[in-house]
C-alpha cells in the first residue's frame, strides 16, 4: 500500500492558520482518514498528545521522512464544528481554486482571539446575622475602610468593583484581606460586546400570513419535519412579504432547537432587517459585519458557537458562523453581486450555502423579486423548488412607471438632470408632504475629466483608467488610490477648457437644492457611510421623516421599506446597461425593478420615473412592467446564443505581473495546456484595464457546459503552475462564472 501523509493544523486560531505540520498516516488509518477530521498527534519535543485537524492529504512529504511522526488516532467521540468548517474549506479550495490556507482563512474569518470583556463584583459571604457584630469590631479597631465596605455589603449584598474603588475608596489590599477572613469574595462575570443597538421591542404577536405565504410555510414545515432538506427559490414581486416568509420559516426551525443564518447583501440593510427580526425573536438575534470591531466579531462568533443566539444576520462572511445545530440558511436578495467574493477563493455564497446545508442537514431559502438567471434556471430545471408570491402584502398595489426618453428632453430644450415629468412629480410630493427617493448607480461628484478642445481624457499614470473628479478639487483613481489636484489646463494641447463629464450623487444633491430650495435632502453613498452606524443614522432619519428626498447609489434601493415614499426617480438607467459585461442587461433589469419597488409600499399609491437614452431596450421595458418572466425569456435566449452562464459554464484565468513579456509567454502556454482538453478557449487577451498600478493584466476565458470539466481544467492548470514555479513572478487567479468583467 502506498504511503500517505497529512498536513495538520494544531491551533485553528486565525493567527496560527499558516502553521501546518506534516504527519505520516499509519496504514491502519489510510482507509478512514479524510480532510476536516479531528486527529490526535504527538506534538513538540515532549511528544505531548495534541488535537489537530487534517487540512490536506498527499503521497509525498517535503521533509526528512525519518523525522516525520505518525498520527496516533482519529478522534471519533467528538466531531466539532471546526471539523465541518475545514471540510467545507477543502470543498471551496477544490471548486474555486485557491490554497488550503486561503480557504481556511475564508471559513474561519473571526477566529482571531480577543480578550473577553469582564465585570468584577464583590459579594458578601458572611451571613447577615453575624455581619453587624463584625462591623462593630471593625469600628472598635478603627478599621475604617473595612467598616465602610462591610456596611455597603450589608446594605446591598453585592456591589461592583468600580463602586468599591471609586465611590468607597477601597484598595485591593483591603478586599484581599477581607476575602481571607471569609467576609466576602470577588466574582468575575464575563459579558459579550454588543454589536449595535436596534430600536425594536420584543413582541410575540403572531403575524398573520396571507394565503400564498401560508401555503409556502406549510410546505416548508412538512419537508423540514420529514428531514427533506431542500433549496427553495422564493420569487416574490417587490413588497410581496418575502421577509414574513423568512421569519415564519426561521420560527419553525427554532422550534426544533436549530439555528438560522440570514445573509443580506449590504451593511446598509442591516438596520431595518435586524429591527424586524429583533421584534420577532428578541435578544436571540445578532449581527456580524465588517464594521464591527475585532472584539465584537469574536463575541458574536462565541455566542453562536455556544448556542446563546438562534439567528445571525450579516453579509457573505456570516455564512461561516459556527452554529452547533444549523437548520436554515436564508439568502435575501440572492441575485446580488456582493455574494460573490472578489478575493481568492472567488466563491459564491449561494453555492457554498447549499453545500454547507447538505453537510449539516439544513434547508436553504433564496429570495428575490428579481432572481439571478442562474437560480431561476435551476428552479426551471427542478434543482431548486420554485416558490412564487404574486401579490403585494396588505393589498398594496404596484407603482405606476413612466419611461422618460432623455433624447426627447434634450430636443425640447431641457438640459436639467431632471426630466419635466420628474420635476413636476417631485414638486407635487413636496407639496403633499410625501417622500421621494432618487437613485443613481454610481458614486462621486462627477465622472471623468476631459479637454473639450482636443478630447484628451485625464488618466491615472499607473493604470489605464480615467481619473474621477471629487468635490474637494482633486482627481482620484478608484483602482490604485493615486490622486492629484484638478488641472487648470490640458496637458496635451494647453487649452483651459477642462470639463467634468458624468453624474454623481453630490451633483444631484446640489441640483436639488438649486431647483427645490425648500426640500430637505439626505445623501447616501460610499462617502457618507464610511463611519460605523452611519447607514443606520441616515435610514433612521429618513424613516422618521427628517428629510423629504433621499439621494443615493445602489444601497438605497435594496429591500428598504418606507411607507411614505410615493415617488422614485431613476436618474441614469443606462449607466449599468452599457457596461462591458455579459450580465449588464440582467443587472439593469434588477436595479430598475428593485428601485421601482421602493415606491407605494404603504397605503398611498406610488409612481416611478425611469430616465434613459435607451427606452426600447427589453431590460428597461420589462422592468417598467415588473415582468420578470418576459425578461428571463429574452435574456436566456441571448445567453444560449452566446454560450454564456447559466447555459454554459465559464472559467476565467486571470494573471498579472510587472514583466509583460513573461506574462505573455506564460498565458500563451496556459492556453495551450487547456486546448488539449477539448474545451472552448478564448484568449489570452488583455484585460479590460490592461495595466493597473504598473501591473500588466491578461485573461483567458474557458467555456464548457459541464462545471466539473472546468474544475478539472483548473486542477490541471494549478499543477502546471506549481510545476513551473509561475507564482514567483506572477499573480494567477481563477474565477468561475464571474460577476464582473476583467
Short mmCIF file of N, CA and C in Angstrom, two decimals, residues 23-133:
data_model
loop_
_atom_site.label_atom_id
_atom_site.label_comp_id
_atom_site.label_asym_id
_atom_site.label_seq_id
_atom_site.Cartn_x
_atom_site.Cartn_y
_atom_site.Cartn_z
N UNK A 23 2.42 14.96 9.11
CA UNK A 23 2.43 13.70 9.87
C UNK A 23 2.19 12.54 8.91
N UNK A 24 2.73 11.39 9.28
CA UNK A 24 2.51 10.18 8.48
C UNK A 24 1.20 9.53 8.93
N UNK A 25 0.42 9.05 7.96
CA UNK A 25 -0.83 8.34 8.27
C UNK A 25 -0.50 6.86 8.42
N UNK A 26 -0.76 6.25 9.61
CA UNK A 26 -0.49 4.81 9.77
C UNK A 26 -1.35 4.00 8.77
N UNK A 27 -0.85 2.85 8.34
CA UNK A 27 -1.59 2.03 7.37
C UNK A 27 -3.00 1.71 7.87
N UNK A 28 -3.15 1.55 9.19
CA UNK A 28 -4.46 1.18 9.76
C UNK A 28 -5.50 2.29 9.60
N UNK A 29 -5.04 3.54 9.35
CA UNK A 29 -5.99 4.67 9.25
C UNK A 29 -6.20 5.16 7.82
N UNK A 30 -5.41 4.63 6.87
CA UNK A 30 -5.45 5.16 5.49
C UNK A 30 -6.86 5.09 4.89
N UNK A 31 -7.59 4.03 5.18
CA UNK A 31 -8.95 3.87 4.59
C UNK A 31 -9.95 4.87 5.18
N UNK A 32 -9.71 5.31 6.42
CA UNK A 32 -10.72 6.12 7.13
C UNK A 32 -10.43 7.62 7.14
N UNK A 33 -9.18 8.01 6.95
CA UNK A 33 -8.83 9.41 7.15
C UNK A 33 -9.30 10.29 5.99
N UNK A 34 -9.74 11.52 6.32
CA UNK A 34 -10.15 12.48 5.27
C UNK A 34 -9.94 13.90 5.78
N UNK A 35 -9.95 14.82 4.85
CA UNK A 35 -9.75 16.22 5.20
C UNK A 35 -10.90 16.70 6.10
N UNK A 36 -10.54 17.47 7.13
CA UNK A 36 -11.52 18.01 8.07
C UNK A 36 -11.59 17.23 9.36
N UNK A 37 -11.07 15.98 9.36
CA UNK A 37 -11.18 15.17 10.57
C UNK A 37 -10.30 15.70 11.70
N UNK A 38 -10.80 15.45 12.91
CA UNK A 38 -10.04 15.77 14.12
C UNK A 38 -9.16 14.56 14.43
N UNK A 39 -7.89 14.79 14.66
CA UNK A 39 -6.97 13.68 14.96
C UNK A 39 -6.13 14.03 16.19
N UNK A 40 -5.58 12.97 16.81
CA UNK A 40 -4.67 13.16 17.95
C UNK A 40 -3.26 12.83 17.46
N UNK A 41 -2.31 13.76 17.74
CA UNK A 41 -0.94 13.59 17.26
C UNK A 41 0.06 13.88 18.39
N UNK A 42 1.28 13.30 18.28
CA UNK A 42 2.34 13.67 19.23
C UNK A 42 2.92 15.02 18.79
N UNK A 43 3.09 15.94 19.74
CA UNK A 43 3.50 17.29 19.34
C UNK A 43 4.65 17.79 20.21
N UNK A 44 5.62 18.45 19.54
CA UNK A 44 6.74 19.05 20.25
C UNK A 44 7.77 18.03 20.69
N UNK A 45 8.79 18.53 21.40
CA UNK A 45 9.88 17.64 21.84
C UNK A 45 9.39 16.61 22.85
N UNK A 46 8.40 16.98 23.65
CA UNK A 46 7.91 16.06 24.68
C UNK A 46 6.91 15.04 24.13
N UNK A 47 6.53 15.22 22.84
CA UNK A 47 5.53 14.36 22.20
C UNK A 47 4.20 14.29 22.96
N UNK A 48 3.86 15.43 23.57
CA UNK A 48 2.58 15.51 24.28
C UNK A 48 1.43 15.36 23.28
N UNK A 49 0.39 14.62 23.68
CA UNK A 49 -0.75 14.42 22.77
C UNK A 49 -1.51 15.73 22.58
N UNK A 50 -1.74 16.09 21.30
CA UNK A 50 -2.49 17.31 20.96
C UNK A 50 -3.55 16.96 19.93
N UNK A 51 -4.64 17.72 19.97
CA UNK A 51 -5.68 17.55 18.95
C UNK A 51 -5.39 18.49 17.78
N UNK A 52 -5.54 17.98 16.56
CA UNK A 52 -5.34 18.80 15.36
C UNK A 52 -6.39 18.47 14.32
N UNK A 53 -6.30 19.16 13.19
CA UNK A 53 -7.26 18.96 12.10
C UNK A 53 -6.52 18.68 10.80
N UNK A 54 -7.00 17.69 10.06
CA UNK A 54 -6.39 17.35 8.77
C UNK A 54 -6.84 18.38 7.73
N UNK A 55 -5.89 19.06 7.10
CA UNK A 55 -6.25 20.06 6.09
C UNK A 55 -5.81 19.66 4.68
N UNK A 56 -4.99 18.61 4.58
CA UNK A 56 -4.57 18.16 3.25
C UNK A 56 -3.99 16.75 3.36
N UNK A 57 -4.14 15.96 2.30
CA UNK A 57 -3.56 14.62 2.24
C UNK A 57 -2.75 14.50 0.97
N UNK A 58 -1.56 13.91 1.06
CA UNK A 58 -0.73 13.76 -0.14
C UNK A 58 0.14 12.51 -0.02
N UNK A 59 0.69 12.09 -1.18
CA UNK A 59 1.53 10.89 -1.23
C UNK A 59 3.00 11.20 -0.94
N UNK A 60 3.34 12.49 -0.95
CA UNK A 60 4.75 12.86 -0.73
C UNK A 60 4.85 13.84 0.43
N UNK A 61 6.07 13.98 0.95
CA UNK A 61 6.32 14.91 2.05
C UNK A 61 7.61 15.66 1.76
N UNK A 62 7.66 16.95 2.15
CA UNK A 62 8.83 17.78 1.84
C UNK A 62 9.88 17.77 2.94
N UNK A 63 9.80 16.83 3.86
CA UNK A 63 10.74 16.78 4.99
C UNK A 63 11.47 15.44 4.99
N UNK A 64 12.46 15.33 5.87
CA UNK A 64 13.18 14.06 6.06
C UNK A 64 12.17 13.04 6.60
N UNK A 65 11.88 12.04 5.80
CA UNK A 65 10.81 11.09 6.13
C UNK A 65 11.02 10.43 7.49
N UNK A 66 12.27 10.23 7.85
CA UNK A 66 12.56 9.54 9.12
C UNK A 66 12.18 10.38 10.34
N UNK A 67 12.06 11.70 10.14
CA UNK A 67 11.72 12.58 11.26
C UNK A 67 10.22 12.89 11.34
N UNK A 68 9.45 12.39 10.37
CA UNK A 68 8.00 12.66 10.36
C UNK A 68 7.31 11.69 11.32
N UNK A 69 6.58 12.27 12.30
CA UNK A 69 5.89 11.44 13.29
C UNK A 69 4.57 10.91 12.72
N UNK A 70 4.03 9.90 13.41
CA UNK A 70 2.77 9.28 12.96
C UNK A 70 1.58 9.82 13.74
N UNK A 71 0.43 9.90 13.06
CA UNK A 71 -0.83 10.23 13.74
C UNK A 71 -1.15 9.10 14.71
N UNK A 72 -1.61 9.46 15.93
CA UNK A 72 -1.94 8.43 16.93
C UNK A 72 -3.30 7.81 16.64
N UNK A 73 -4.32 8.68 16.47
CA UNK A 73 -5.66 8.13 16.22
C UNK A 73 -6.57 9.23 15.64
N UNK A 74 -7.68 8.79 15.04
CA UNK A 74 -8.73 9.72 14.60
C UNK A 74 -9.68 9.92 15.77
N UNK A 75 -10.02 11.17 16.05
CA UNK A 75 -10.94 11.49 17.16
C UNK A 75 -12.37 11.30 16.66
N UNK A 76 -13.04 10.26 17.15
CA UNK A 76 -14.40 9.98 16.66
C UNK A 76 -15.48 10.34 17.68
N UNK A 77 -15.07 10.49 18.97
CA UNK A 77 -16.07 10.76 20.01
C UNK A 77 -16.70 12.14 19.84
N UNK A 78 -15.90 13.12 19.49
CA UNK A 78 -16.41 14.49 19.41
C UNK A 78 -16.03 15.11 18.06
N UNK A 79 -17.02 15.25 17.20
CA UNK A 79 -16.76 15.91 15.92
C UNK A 79 -17.21 17.36 16.07
N UNK A 80 -16.27 18.28 16.21
CA UNK A 80 -16.58 19.68 16.46
C UNK A 80 -17.04 20.41 15.22
N UNK A 81 -17.55 21.61 15.46
CA UNK A 81 -17.96 22.49 14.36
C UNK A 81 -16.77 22.75 13.45
N UNK A 82 -15.57 22.83 14.03
CA UNK A 82 -14.36 23.14 13.26
C UNK A 82 -14.10 22.11 12.18
N UNK A 83 -14.37 20.82 12.49
CA UNK A 83 -14.13 19.76 11.51
C UNK A 83 -14.99 19.98 10.27
N UNK A 84 -16.26 20.37 10.48
CA UNK A 84 -17.15 20.64 9.35
C UNK A 84 -16.65 21.84 8.55
N UNK A 85 -16.15 22.85 9.27
CA UNK A 85 -15.65 24.06 8.60
C UNK A 85 -14.45 23.72 7.72
N UNK A 86 -13.56 22.88 8.22
CA UNK A 86 -12.36 22.53 7.46
C UNK A 86 -12.72 21.68 6.24
N UNK A 87 -13.72 20.82 6.42
CA UNK A 87 -14.21 20.03 5.28
C UNK A 87 -14.80 20.96 4.21
N UNK A 88 -15.51 22.00 4.67
CA UNK A 88 -16.09 22.97 3.74
C UNK A 88 -14.98 23.76 3.04
N UNK A 89 -13.92 24.10 3.80
CA UNK A 89 -12.77 24.82 3.21
C UNK A 89 -12.13 23.99 2.10
N UNK A 90 -12.03 22.69 2.33
CA UNK A 90 -11.44 21.80 1.31
C UNK A 90 -12.29 21.79 0.04
N UNK A 91 -13.63 21.81 0.21
CA UNK A 91 -14.54 21.85 -0.94
C UNK A 91 -14.39 23.17 -1.70
N UNK A 92 -14.26 24.27 -0.95
CA UNK A 92 -14.08 25.59 -1.57
C UNK A 92 -12.77 25.63 -2.37
N UNK A 93 -11.70 25.10 -1.76
CA UNK A 93 -10.40 25.09 -2.45
C UNK A 93 -10.49 24.32 -3.78
N UNK A 94 -11.18 23.20 -3.75
CA UNK A 94 -11.28 22.36 -4.95
C UNK A 94 -12.16 23.02 -6.01
N UNK A 95 -13.26 23.65 -5.60
CA UNK A 95 -14.25 24.14 -6.56
C UNK A 95 -14.02 25.57 -7.04
N UNK A 96 -13.17 26.33 -6.37
CA UNK A 96 -12.96 27.72 -6.78
C UNK A 96 -11.49 28.06 -7.06
N UNK A 97 -10.58 27.20 -6.65
CA UNK A 97 -9.17 27.45 -6.94
C UNK A 97 -8.53 28.39 -5.95
N UNK A 98 -7.76 27.86 -5.02
CA UNK A 98 -7.00 28.66 -4.04
C UNK A 98 -6.11 27.70 -3.28
N UNK A 99 -5.30 28.23 -2.39
CA UNK A 99 -4.55 27.34 -1.49
C UNK A 99 -5.48 26.95 -0.35
N UNK A 100 -5.13 25.89 0.37
CA UNK A 100 -5.95 25.47 1.52
C UNK A 100 -5.92 26.55 2.60
N UNK A 101 -4.78 27.21 2.75
CA UNK A 101 -4.67 28.27 3.77
C UNK A 101 -5.65 29.41 3.45
N UNK A 102 -5.72 29.81 2.16
CA UNK A 102 -6.66 30.87 1.77
C UNK A 102 -8.10 30.45 2.05
N UNK A 103 -8.41 29.18 1.76
CA UNK A 103 -9.78 28.68 2.00
C UNK A 103 -10.08 28.64 3.49
N UNK A 104 -9.09 28.23 4.30
CA UNK A 104 -9.29 28.19 5.75
C UNK A 104 -9.52 29.58 6.32
N UNK A 105 -8.78 30.55 5.82
CA UNK A 105 -8.94 31.92 6.33
C UNK A 105 -10.28 32.51 5.90
N UNK A 106 -10.88 31.94 4.88
CA UNK A 106 -12.22 32.36 4.46
C UNK A 106 -13.28 31.81 5.39
N UNK A 107 -13.20 30.51 5.73
CA UNK A 107 -14.25 29.90 6.53
C UNK A 107 -14.07 30.14 8.03
N UNK A 108 -12.89 30.57 8.44
CA UNK A 108 -12.65 30.88 9.86
C UNK A 108 -12.31 32.37 10.00
N UNK A 109 -13.22 33.25 9.57
CA UNK A 109 -12.84 34.67 9.45
C UNK A 109 -12.76 35.43 10.76
N UNK A 110 -13.40 34.95 11.83
CA UNK A 110 -13.36 35.73 13.08
C UNK A 110 -12.76 34.91 14.22
N UNK A 111 -11.81 34.05 13.86
CA UNK A 111 -11.21 33.19 14.86
C UNK A 111 -10.10 33.87 15.64
N UNK A 112 -9.79 35.10 15.28
CA UNK A 112 -8.70 35.79 15.96
C UNK A 112 -9.09 36.03 17.41
N UNK A 113 -8.32 35.48 18.33
CA UNK A 113 -8.70 35.56 19.74
C UNK A 113 -8.56 36.99 20.27
N UNK A 114 -9.57 37.42 21.01
CA UNK A 114 -9.60 38.75 21.60
C UNK A 114 -9.96 38.55 23.06
N UNK A 115 -9.34 39.32 23.95
CA UNK A 115 -9.63 39.19 25.38
C UNK A 115 -11.12 39.42 25.63
N UNK A 116 -11.70 38.57 26.45
CA UNK A 116 -13.14 38.69 26.72
C UNK A 116 -13.39 39.85 27.68
N UNK A 117 -14.55 40.45 27.55
CA UNK A 117 -14.95 41.56 28.43
C UNK A 117 -15.45 40.98 29.74
N UNK A 118 -15.05 41.61 30.85
CA UNK A 118 -15.45 41.10 32.16
C UNK A 118 -15.78 42.24 33.11
N UNK A 119 -16.71 41.97 34.05
CA UNK A 119 -17.02 42.90 35.14
C UNK A 119 -16.74 42.18 36.45
N UNK A 120 -16.16 42.90 37.42
CA UNK A 120 -15.87 42.29 38.72
C UNK A 120 -16.84 42.82 39.77
N UNK A 121 -17.30 41.91 40.62
CA UNK A 121 -18.23 42.27 41.70
C UNK A 121 -17.67 41.77 43.03
N UNK A 122 -18.06 42.43 44.12
CA UNK A 122 -17.70 41.98 45.47
C UNK A 122 -19.00 41.54 46.13
N UNK A 123 -19.01 40.30 46.63
CA UNK A 123 -20.24 39.72 47.16
C UNK A 123 -20.03 39.32 48.62
N UNK A 124 -21.02 39.58 49.47
CA UNK A 124 -20.94 39.25 50.90
C UNK A 124 -21.13 37.75 51.08
N UNK A 125 -20.21 37.09 51.80
CA UNK A 125 -20.36 35.65 52.06
C UNK A 125 -20.75 35.38 53.51
N UNK A 126 -20.41 36.34 54.41
CA UNK A 126 -20.78 36.19 55.83
C UNK A 126 -22.30 36.31 55.97
N UNK A 127 -22.90 35.50 56.83
CA UNK A 127 -24.36 35.60 56.96
C UNK A 127 -24.74 36.91 57.64
N UNK A 128 -25.93 37.37 57.33
CA UNK A 128 -26.39 38.70 57.76
C UNK A 128 -26.51 38.81 59.28
N UNK A 129 -26.67 37.67 60.00
CA UNK A 129 -26.82 37.69 61.47
C UNK A 129 -25.53 38.15 62.15
N UNK A 130 -24.37 37.60 61.65
CA UNK A 130 -23.07 37.93 62.27
C UNK A 130 -22.46 39.20 61.69
N UNK A 131 -23.01 39.71 60.61
CA UNK A 131 -22.45 40.89 59.95
C UNK A 131 -22.36 42.12 60.83
N UNK A 132 -23.47 42.52 61.53
CA UNK A 132 -23.41 43.73 62.37
C UNK A 132 -22.35 43.64 63.47
N UNK A 133 -22.16 42.43 64.04
CA UNK A 133 -21.16 42.25 65.10
C UNK A 133 -19.75 42.50 64.54
#
